[in-house]
PDB file of C-alpha atoms in Angstrom:
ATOM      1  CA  UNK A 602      -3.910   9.232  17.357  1.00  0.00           C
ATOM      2  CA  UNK A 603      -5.488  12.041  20.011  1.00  0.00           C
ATOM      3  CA  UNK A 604      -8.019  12.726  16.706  1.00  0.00           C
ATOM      4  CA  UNK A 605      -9.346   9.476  16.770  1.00  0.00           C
ATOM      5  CA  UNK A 606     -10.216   8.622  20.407  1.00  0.00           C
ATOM      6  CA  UNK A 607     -13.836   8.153  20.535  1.00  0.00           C
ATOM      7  CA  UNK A 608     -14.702   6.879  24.187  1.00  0.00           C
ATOM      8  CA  UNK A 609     -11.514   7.871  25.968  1.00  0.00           C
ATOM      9  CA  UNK A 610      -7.929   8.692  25.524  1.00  0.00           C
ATOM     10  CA  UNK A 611      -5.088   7.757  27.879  1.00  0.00           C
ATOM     11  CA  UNK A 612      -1.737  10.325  28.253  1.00  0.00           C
ATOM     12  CA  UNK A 613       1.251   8.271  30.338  1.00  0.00           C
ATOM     13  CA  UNK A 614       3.505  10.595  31.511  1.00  0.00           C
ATOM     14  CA  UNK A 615       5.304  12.224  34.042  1.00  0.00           C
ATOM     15  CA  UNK A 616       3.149  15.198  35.426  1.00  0.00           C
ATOM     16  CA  UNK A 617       5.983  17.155  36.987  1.00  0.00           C
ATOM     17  CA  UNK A 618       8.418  17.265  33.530  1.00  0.00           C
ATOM     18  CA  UNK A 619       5.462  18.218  31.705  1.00  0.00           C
ATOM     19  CA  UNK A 620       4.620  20.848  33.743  1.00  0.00           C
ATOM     20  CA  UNK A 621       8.669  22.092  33.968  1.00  0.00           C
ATOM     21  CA  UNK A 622       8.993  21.610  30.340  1.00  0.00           C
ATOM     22  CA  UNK A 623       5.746  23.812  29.775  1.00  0.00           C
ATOM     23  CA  UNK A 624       6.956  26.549  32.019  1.00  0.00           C
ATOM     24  CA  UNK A 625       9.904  28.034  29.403  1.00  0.00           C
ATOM     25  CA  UNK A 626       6.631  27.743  26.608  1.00  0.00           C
ATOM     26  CA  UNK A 627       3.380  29.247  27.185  1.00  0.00           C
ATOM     27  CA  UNK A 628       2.518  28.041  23.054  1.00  0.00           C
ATOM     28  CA  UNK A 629       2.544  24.138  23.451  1.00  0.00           C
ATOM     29  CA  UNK A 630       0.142  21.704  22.443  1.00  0.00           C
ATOM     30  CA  UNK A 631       1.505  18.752  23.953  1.00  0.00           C
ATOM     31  CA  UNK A 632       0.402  20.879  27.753  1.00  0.00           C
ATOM     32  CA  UNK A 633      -2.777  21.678  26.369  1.00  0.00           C
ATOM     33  CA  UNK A 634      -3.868  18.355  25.486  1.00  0.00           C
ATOM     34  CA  UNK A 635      -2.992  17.314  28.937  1.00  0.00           C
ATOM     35  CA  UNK A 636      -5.101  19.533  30.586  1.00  0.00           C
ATOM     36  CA  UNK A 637      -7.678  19.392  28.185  1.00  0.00           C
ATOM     37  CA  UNK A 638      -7.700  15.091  29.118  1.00  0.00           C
ATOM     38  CA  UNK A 639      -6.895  16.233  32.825  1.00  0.00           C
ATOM     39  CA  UNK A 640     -10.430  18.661  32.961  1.00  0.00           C
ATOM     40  CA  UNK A 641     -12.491  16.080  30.998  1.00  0.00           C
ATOM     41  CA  UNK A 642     -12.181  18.249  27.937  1.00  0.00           C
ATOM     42  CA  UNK A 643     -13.529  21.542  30.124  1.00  0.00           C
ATOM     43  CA  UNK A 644     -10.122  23.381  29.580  1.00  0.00           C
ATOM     44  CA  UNK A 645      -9.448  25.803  26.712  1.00  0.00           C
ATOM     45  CA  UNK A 646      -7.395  24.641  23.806  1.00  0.00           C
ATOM     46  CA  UNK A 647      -5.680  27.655  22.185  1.00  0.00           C
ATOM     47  CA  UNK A 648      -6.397  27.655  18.785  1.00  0.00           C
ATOM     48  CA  UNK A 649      -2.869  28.585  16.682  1.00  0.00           C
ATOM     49  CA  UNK A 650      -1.643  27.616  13.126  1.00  0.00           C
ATOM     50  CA  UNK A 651      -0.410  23.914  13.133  1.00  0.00           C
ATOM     51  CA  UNK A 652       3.456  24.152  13.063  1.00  0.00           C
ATOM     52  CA  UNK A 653       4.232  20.402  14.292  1.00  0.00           C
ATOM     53  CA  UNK A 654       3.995  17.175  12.660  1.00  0.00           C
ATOM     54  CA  UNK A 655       3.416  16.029  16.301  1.00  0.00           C
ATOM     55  CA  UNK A 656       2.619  16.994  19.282  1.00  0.00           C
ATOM     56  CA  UNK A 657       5.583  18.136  21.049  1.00  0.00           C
ATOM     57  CA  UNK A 658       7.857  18.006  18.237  1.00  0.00           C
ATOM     58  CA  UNK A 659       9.487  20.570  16.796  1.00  0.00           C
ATOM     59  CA  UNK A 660       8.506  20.868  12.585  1.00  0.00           C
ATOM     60  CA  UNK A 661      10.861  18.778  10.311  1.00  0.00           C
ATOM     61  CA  UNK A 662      12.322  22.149   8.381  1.00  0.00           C
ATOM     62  CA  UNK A 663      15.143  23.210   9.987  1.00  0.00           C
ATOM     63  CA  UNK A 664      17.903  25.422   8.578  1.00  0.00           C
ATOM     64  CA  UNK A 665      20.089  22.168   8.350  1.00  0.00           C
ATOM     65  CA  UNK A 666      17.365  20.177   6.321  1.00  0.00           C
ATOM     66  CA  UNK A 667      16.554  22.994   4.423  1.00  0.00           C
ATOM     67  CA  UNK A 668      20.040  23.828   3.245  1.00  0.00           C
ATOM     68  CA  UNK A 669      21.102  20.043   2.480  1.00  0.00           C
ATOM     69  CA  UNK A 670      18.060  19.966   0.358  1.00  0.00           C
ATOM     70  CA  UNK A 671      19.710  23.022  -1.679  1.00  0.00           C
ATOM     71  CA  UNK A 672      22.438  21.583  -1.915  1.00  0.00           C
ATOM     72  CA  UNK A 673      21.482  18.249  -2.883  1.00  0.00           C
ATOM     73  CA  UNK A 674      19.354  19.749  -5.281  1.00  0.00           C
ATOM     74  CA  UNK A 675      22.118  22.063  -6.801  1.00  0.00           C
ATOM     75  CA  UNK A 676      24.108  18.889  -7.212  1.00  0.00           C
ATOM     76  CA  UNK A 677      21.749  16.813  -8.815  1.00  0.00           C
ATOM     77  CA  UNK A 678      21.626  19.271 -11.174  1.00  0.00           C
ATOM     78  CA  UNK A 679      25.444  18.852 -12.423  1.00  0.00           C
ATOM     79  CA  UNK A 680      25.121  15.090 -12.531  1.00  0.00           C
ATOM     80  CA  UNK A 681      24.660  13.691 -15.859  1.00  0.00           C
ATOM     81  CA  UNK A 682      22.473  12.124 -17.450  1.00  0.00           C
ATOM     82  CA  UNK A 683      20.704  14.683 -14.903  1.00  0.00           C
ATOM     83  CA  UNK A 684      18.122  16.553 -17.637  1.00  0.00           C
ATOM     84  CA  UNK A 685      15.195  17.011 -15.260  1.00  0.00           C
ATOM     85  CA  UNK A 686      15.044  13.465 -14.471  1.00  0.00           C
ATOM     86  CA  UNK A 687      15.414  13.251 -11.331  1.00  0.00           C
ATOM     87  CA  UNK A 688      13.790  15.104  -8.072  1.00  0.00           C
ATOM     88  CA  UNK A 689      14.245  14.486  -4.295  1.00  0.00           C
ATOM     89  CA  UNK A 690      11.193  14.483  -1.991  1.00  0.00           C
ATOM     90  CA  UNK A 691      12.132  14.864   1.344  1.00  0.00           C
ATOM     91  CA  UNK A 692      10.644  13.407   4.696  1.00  0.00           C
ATOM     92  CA  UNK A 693       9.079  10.168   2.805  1.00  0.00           C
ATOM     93  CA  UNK A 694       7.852   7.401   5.145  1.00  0.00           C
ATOM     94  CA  UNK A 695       9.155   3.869   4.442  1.00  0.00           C
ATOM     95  CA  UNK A 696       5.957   2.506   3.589  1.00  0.00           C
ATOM     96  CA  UNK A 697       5.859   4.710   0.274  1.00  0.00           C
ATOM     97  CA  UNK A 698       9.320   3.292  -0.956  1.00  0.00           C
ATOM     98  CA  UNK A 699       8.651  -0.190  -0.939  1.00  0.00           C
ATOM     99  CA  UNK A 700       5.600  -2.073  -1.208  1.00  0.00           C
ATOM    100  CA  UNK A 701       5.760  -4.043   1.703  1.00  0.00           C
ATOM    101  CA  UNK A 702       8.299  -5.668   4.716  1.00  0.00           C
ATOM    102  CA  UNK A 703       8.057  -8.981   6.701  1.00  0.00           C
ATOM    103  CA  UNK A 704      10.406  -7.517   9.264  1.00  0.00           C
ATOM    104  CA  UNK A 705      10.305  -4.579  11.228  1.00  0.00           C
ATOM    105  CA  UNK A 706       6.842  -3.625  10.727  1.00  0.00           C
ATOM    106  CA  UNK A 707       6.441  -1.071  12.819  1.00  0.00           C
ATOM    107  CA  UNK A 708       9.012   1.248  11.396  1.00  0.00           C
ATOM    108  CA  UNK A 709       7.831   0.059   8.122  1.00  0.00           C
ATOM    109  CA  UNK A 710       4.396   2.213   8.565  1.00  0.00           C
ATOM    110  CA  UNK A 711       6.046   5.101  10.695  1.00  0.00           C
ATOM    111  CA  UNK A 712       9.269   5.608  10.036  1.00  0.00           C
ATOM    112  CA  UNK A 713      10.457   8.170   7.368  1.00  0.00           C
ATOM    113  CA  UNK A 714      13.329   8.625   5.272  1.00  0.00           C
ATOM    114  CA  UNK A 715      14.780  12.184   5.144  1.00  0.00           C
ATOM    115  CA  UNK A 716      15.390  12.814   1.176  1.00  0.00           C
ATOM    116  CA  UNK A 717      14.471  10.125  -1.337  1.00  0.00           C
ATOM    117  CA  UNK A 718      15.768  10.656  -4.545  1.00  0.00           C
ATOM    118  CA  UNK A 719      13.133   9.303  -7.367  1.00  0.00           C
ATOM    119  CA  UNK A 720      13.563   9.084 -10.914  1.00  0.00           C
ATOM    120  CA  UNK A 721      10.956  10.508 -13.383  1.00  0.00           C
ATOM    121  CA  UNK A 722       9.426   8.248 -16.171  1.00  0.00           C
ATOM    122  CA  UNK A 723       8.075   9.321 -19.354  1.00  0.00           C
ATOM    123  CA  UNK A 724       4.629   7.860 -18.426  1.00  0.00           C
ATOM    124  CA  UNK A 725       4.834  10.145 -15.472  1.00  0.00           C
ATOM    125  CA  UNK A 726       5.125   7.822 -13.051  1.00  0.00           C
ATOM    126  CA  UNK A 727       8.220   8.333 -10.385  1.00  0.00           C
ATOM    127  CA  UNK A 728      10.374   5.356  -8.613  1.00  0.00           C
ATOM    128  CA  UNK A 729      12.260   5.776  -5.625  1.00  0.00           C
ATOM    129  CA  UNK A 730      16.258   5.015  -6.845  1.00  0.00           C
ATOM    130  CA  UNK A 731      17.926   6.477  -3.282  1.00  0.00           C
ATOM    131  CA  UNK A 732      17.497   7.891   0.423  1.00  0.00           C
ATOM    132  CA  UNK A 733      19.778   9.797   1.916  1.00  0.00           C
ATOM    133  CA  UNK A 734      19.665  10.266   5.821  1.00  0.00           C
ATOM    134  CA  UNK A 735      20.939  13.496   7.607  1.00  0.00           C
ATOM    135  CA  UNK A 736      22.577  12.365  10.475  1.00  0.00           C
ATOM    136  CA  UNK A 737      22.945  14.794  13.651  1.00  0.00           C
ATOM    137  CA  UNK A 738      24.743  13.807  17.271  1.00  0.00           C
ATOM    138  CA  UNK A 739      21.819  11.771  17.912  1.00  0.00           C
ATOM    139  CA  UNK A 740      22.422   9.605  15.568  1.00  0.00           C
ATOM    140  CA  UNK A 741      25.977   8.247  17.808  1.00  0.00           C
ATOM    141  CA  UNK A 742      24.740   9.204  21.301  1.00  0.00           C
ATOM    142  CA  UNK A 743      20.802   7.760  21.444  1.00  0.00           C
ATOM    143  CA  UNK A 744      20.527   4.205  21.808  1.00  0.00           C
ATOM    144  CA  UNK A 745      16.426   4.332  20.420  1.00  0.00           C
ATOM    145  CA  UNK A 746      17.739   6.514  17.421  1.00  0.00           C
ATOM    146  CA  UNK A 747      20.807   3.998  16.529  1.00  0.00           C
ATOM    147  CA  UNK A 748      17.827   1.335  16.760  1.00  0.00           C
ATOM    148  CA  UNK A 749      15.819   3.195  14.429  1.00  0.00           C
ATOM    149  CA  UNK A 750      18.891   3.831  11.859  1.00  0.00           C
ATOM    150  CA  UNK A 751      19.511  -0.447  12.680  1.00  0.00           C
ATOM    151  CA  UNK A 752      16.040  -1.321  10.897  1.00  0.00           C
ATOM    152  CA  UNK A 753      16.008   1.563   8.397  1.00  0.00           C
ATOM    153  CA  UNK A 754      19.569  -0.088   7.063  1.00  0.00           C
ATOM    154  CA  UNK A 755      17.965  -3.007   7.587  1.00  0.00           C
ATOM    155  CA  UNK A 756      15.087  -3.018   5.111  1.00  0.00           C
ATOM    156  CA  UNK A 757      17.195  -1.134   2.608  1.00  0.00           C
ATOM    157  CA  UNK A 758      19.288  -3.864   2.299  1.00  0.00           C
ATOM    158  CA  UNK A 759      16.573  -6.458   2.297  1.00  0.00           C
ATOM    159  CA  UNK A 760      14.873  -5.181  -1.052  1.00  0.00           C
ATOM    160  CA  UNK A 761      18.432  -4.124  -2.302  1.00  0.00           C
ATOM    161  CA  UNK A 762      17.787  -0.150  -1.947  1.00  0.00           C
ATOM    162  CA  UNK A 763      20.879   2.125  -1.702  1.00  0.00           C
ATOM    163  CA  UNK A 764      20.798   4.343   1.575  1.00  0.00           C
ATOM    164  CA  UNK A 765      23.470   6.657   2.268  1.00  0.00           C
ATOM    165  CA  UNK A 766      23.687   8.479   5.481  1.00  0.00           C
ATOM    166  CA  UNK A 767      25.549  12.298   5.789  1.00  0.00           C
ATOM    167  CA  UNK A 768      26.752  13.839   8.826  1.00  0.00           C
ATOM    168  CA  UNK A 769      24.650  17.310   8.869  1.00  0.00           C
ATOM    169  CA  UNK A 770      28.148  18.804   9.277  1.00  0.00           C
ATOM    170  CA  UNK A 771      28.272  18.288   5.448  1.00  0.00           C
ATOM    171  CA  UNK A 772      24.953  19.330   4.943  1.00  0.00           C
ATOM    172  CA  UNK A 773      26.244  22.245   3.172  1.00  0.00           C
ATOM    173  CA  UNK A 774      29.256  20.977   1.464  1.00  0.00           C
ATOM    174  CA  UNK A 775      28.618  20.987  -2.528  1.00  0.00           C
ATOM    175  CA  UNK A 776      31.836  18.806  -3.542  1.00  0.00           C
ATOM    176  CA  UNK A 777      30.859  16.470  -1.043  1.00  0.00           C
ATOM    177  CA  UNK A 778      27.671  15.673  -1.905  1.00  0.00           C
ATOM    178  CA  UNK A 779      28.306  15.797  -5.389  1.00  0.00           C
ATOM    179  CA  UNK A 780      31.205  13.582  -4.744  1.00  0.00           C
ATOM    180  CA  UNK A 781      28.306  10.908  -3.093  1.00  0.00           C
ATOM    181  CA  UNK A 782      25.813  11.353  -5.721  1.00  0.00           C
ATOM    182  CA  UNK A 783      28.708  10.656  -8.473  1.00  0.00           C
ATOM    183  CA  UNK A 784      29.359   7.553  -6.648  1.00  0.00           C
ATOM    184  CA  UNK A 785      26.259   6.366  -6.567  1.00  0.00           C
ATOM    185  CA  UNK A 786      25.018   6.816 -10.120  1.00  0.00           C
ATOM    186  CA  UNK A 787      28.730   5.242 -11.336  1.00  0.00           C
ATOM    187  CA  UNK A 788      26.835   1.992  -9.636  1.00  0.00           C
ATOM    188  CA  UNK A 789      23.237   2.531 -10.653  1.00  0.00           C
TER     189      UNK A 789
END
């Protein structure tokens, strides 16, 4: 969005968080850009390799999402009729799982599913069979992110698409997730 304001661009927010929230980090982007749209674009941005898909927000990879995807991976693997025909994408936004969505449109284009699971044709072609969510504390305790989870469920069930969600506590746990994944193919 801050890429594609030609005439003017708008920041709402409160000046003195941003400020204490910048003070523990001298490398953020979200403080530059507001002093870069408070100095009518007179202040220096510091130029540093992108590491954010947003501003502000910390990259998707963490140790968590990175070591679920190993696992999930290794246990895909010991699935049959596994042979290669299977792969799991992770962070892939709603929008590229299903063609469209009367309702909730507008997590339809922005929301994301953690790990999609899509099954390799001969033509080469892929097709999303399952998403998996990694849920973290947030998931019980914030009232936007339960919303968020609400809709995701939501248009999974409405074009009859299996989502399972896993506590990140399990992230790691082979048997577990093996345990899901044998479930689920049983069914498919």
């Amino acid at each position: 969005a801050t890429s594609r304001a030609r005439d003017q661009l708008i920041i709402l927010g409160n000046k003195e968080n941003i400020n204490r929230l910048h003070s523990n980090s001298p490398d953020d982007d979200l403080f530059d850009l507001v002093r870069y749209v408070e100095t009518n674009g007179t202040a220096a941005v510091i130029p540093r390799a992108p590491m954010s898909r947003a501003l502000g927000v910390k990259p998707y990879s963490t140790e968590t999402e990175t070591a679920f995807l190993e696992t999930l991976n290794h246990a895909m693997q010991n699935i049959p009729p596994y042979g290669g025909k299977y792969e799991v994408e992770r962070e892939v936004a709603v929008s590229q799982v299903f063609i469209d969505n009367p309702s909730h449109i507008d997590l339809f284009y922005t929301g994301r599913f953690d790990f999609v699971v899509f099954e390799k044709q001969i033509d080469g072609k892929k097709y999303p069979i399952l998403a998996i969510e990694l849920d973290g504390k947030e998931h019980q305790d914030d009232s936007v992110v339960k919303e968020r989870d609400r809709k995701k469920e939501e248009i999974c069930k409405e074009h009859g698409f299996e989502l399972i969600r896993v506590p990140n506590t399990y992230a790691r746990r082979y048997h577990y997730i093996k345990s899901i994944l044998l479930s689920f193919f049983k069914n498919f």
